[in-house]
Coordinates of C-alpha atoms in Angstrom, one line a residue:
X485 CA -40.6 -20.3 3.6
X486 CA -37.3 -21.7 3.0
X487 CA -37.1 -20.2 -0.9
X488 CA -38.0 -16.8 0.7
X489 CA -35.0 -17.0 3.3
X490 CA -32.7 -18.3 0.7
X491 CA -33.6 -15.5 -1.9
X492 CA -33.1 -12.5 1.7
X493 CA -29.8 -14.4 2.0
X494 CA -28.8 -13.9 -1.3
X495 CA -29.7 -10.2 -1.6
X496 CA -27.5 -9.4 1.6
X497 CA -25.0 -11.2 0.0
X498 CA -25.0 -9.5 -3.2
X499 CA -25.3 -6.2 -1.2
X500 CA -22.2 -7.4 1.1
X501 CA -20.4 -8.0 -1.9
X502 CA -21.2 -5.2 -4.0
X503 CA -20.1 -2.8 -1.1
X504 CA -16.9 -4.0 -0.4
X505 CA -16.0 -3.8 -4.3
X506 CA -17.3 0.2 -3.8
X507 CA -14.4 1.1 -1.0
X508 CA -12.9 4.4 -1.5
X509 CA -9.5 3.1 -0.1
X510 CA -7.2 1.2 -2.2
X511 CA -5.3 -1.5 -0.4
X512 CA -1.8 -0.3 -1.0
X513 CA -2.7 3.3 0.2
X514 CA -2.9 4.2 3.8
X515 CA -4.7 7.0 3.6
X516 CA -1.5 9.7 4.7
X517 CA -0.7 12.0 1.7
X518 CA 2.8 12.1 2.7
X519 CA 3.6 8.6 3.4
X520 CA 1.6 7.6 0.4
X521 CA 3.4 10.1 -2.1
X522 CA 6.8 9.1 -0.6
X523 CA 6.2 5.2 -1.1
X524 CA 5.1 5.9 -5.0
X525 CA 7.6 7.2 -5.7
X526 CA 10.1 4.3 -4.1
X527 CA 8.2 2.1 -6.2
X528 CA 8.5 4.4 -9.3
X529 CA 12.1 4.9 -9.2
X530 CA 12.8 0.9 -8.4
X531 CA 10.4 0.7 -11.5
X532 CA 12.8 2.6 -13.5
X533 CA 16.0 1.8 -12.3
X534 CA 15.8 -2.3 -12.8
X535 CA 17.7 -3.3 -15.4
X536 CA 15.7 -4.7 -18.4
X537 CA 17.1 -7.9 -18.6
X538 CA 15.7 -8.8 -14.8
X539 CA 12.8 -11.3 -14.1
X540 CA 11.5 -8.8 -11.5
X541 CA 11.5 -5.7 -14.1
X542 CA 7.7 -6.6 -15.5
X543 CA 6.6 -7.1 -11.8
X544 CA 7.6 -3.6 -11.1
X545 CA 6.5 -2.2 -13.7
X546 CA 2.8 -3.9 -13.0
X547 CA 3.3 -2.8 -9.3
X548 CA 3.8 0.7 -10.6
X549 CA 0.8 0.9 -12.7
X550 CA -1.8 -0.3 -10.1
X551 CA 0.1 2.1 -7.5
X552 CA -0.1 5.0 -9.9
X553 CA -3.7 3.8 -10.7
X554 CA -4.7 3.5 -7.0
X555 CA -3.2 6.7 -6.0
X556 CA -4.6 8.8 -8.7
X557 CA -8.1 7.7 -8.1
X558 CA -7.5 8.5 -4.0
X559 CA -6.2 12.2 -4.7
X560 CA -7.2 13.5 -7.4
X561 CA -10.5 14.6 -6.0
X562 CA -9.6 15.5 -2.7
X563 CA -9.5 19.3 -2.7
X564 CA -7.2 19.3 0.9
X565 CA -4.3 17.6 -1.9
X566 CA -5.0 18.1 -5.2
X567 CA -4.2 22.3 -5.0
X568 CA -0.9 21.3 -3.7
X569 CA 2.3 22.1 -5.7
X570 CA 3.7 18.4 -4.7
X571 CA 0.7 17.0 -5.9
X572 CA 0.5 18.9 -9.1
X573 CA 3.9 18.0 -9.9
X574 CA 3.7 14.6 -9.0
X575 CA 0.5 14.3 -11.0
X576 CA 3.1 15.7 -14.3
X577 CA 5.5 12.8 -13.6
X578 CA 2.6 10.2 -13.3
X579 CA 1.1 11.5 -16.1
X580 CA 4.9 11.4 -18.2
X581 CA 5.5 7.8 -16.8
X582 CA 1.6 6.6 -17.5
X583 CA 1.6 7.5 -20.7
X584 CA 5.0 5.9 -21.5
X585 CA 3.8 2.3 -20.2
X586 CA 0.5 2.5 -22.3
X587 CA 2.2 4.3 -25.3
X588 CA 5.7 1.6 -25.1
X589 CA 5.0 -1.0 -22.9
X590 CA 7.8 -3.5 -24.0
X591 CA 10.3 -1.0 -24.4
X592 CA 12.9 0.8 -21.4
X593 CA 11.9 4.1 -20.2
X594 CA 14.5 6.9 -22.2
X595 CA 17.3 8.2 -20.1
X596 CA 15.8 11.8 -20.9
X597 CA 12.3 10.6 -19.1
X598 CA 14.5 9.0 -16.0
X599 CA 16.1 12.4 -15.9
X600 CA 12.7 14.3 -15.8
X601 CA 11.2 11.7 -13.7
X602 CA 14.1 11.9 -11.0
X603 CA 14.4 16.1 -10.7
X604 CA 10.6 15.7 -10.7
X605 CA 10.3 13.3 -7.9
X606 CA 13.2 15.4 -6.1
X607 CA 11.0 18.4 -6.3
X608 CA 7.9 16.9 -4.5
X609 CA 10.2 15.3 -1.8
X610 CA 11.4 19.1 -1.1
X611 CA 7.6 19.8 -1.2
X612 CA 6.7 17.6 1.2
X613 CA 9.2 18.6 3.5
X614 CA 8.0 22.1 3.4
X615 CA 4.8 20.6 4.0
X616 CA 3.3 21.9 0.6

């Protein structure tokens, strides 16, 4: 009796367990479009703008990969979002900025990629405040 209650406890732990790691909702998303898409892209442009010789430039960078990562894998199948113009250009500058950490990882991001980046990330804000 007691190897059969030991071996139910264990299956509803494993099934505990296994759920939890199956949650649709990243922990630094809240679930808002909006308020999501704004606080990328604070940490994206605090990403970019540290000066390389900082101790806190590699922890932004990381913080900015798992945010990109977690809000990517929120949106991009959600049809209410991903038809949006803000999303489809914010998707472009993830996309630019993604490729430039896995491509160059130890190396700045170009002035001419800060430049796209920025007018890119201005263009969703005006999105968002048109509510599009």
């Amino acid at each position: 009796m007691k190897r059969f209650i030991s071996r139910v406890l264990a299956l509803v732990f494993v099934c505990v367990i296994g759920l939890m790691g199956c949650s649709n909702n990243p922990a630094t998303l809240s679930g808002n479009y909006q308020q999501d898409t704004l606080a990328l892209i604070n940490t994206l442009k605090t990403a970019i703008e540290l000066p390389e010789n900082t101790e806190d430039k590699a922890e932004a960078q990381a913080l900015a990969r798992q945010t990109i990562n977690d809000y990517a894998s929120r949106y991009r199948r959600d049809n209410s979002v991903s038809t949006l113009p803000s999303f489809t250009t914010m998707r472009t500058a993830l996309n630019s900025l993604a490729g430039h950490y896995s491509s160059y990882p130890n190396r700045p991001v170009p002035e001419k990629l800060k430049k796209r980046l920025n007018q890119e990330f201005r263009q969703v804000e005006l999105a968002l405040k048109r509510g599009v």
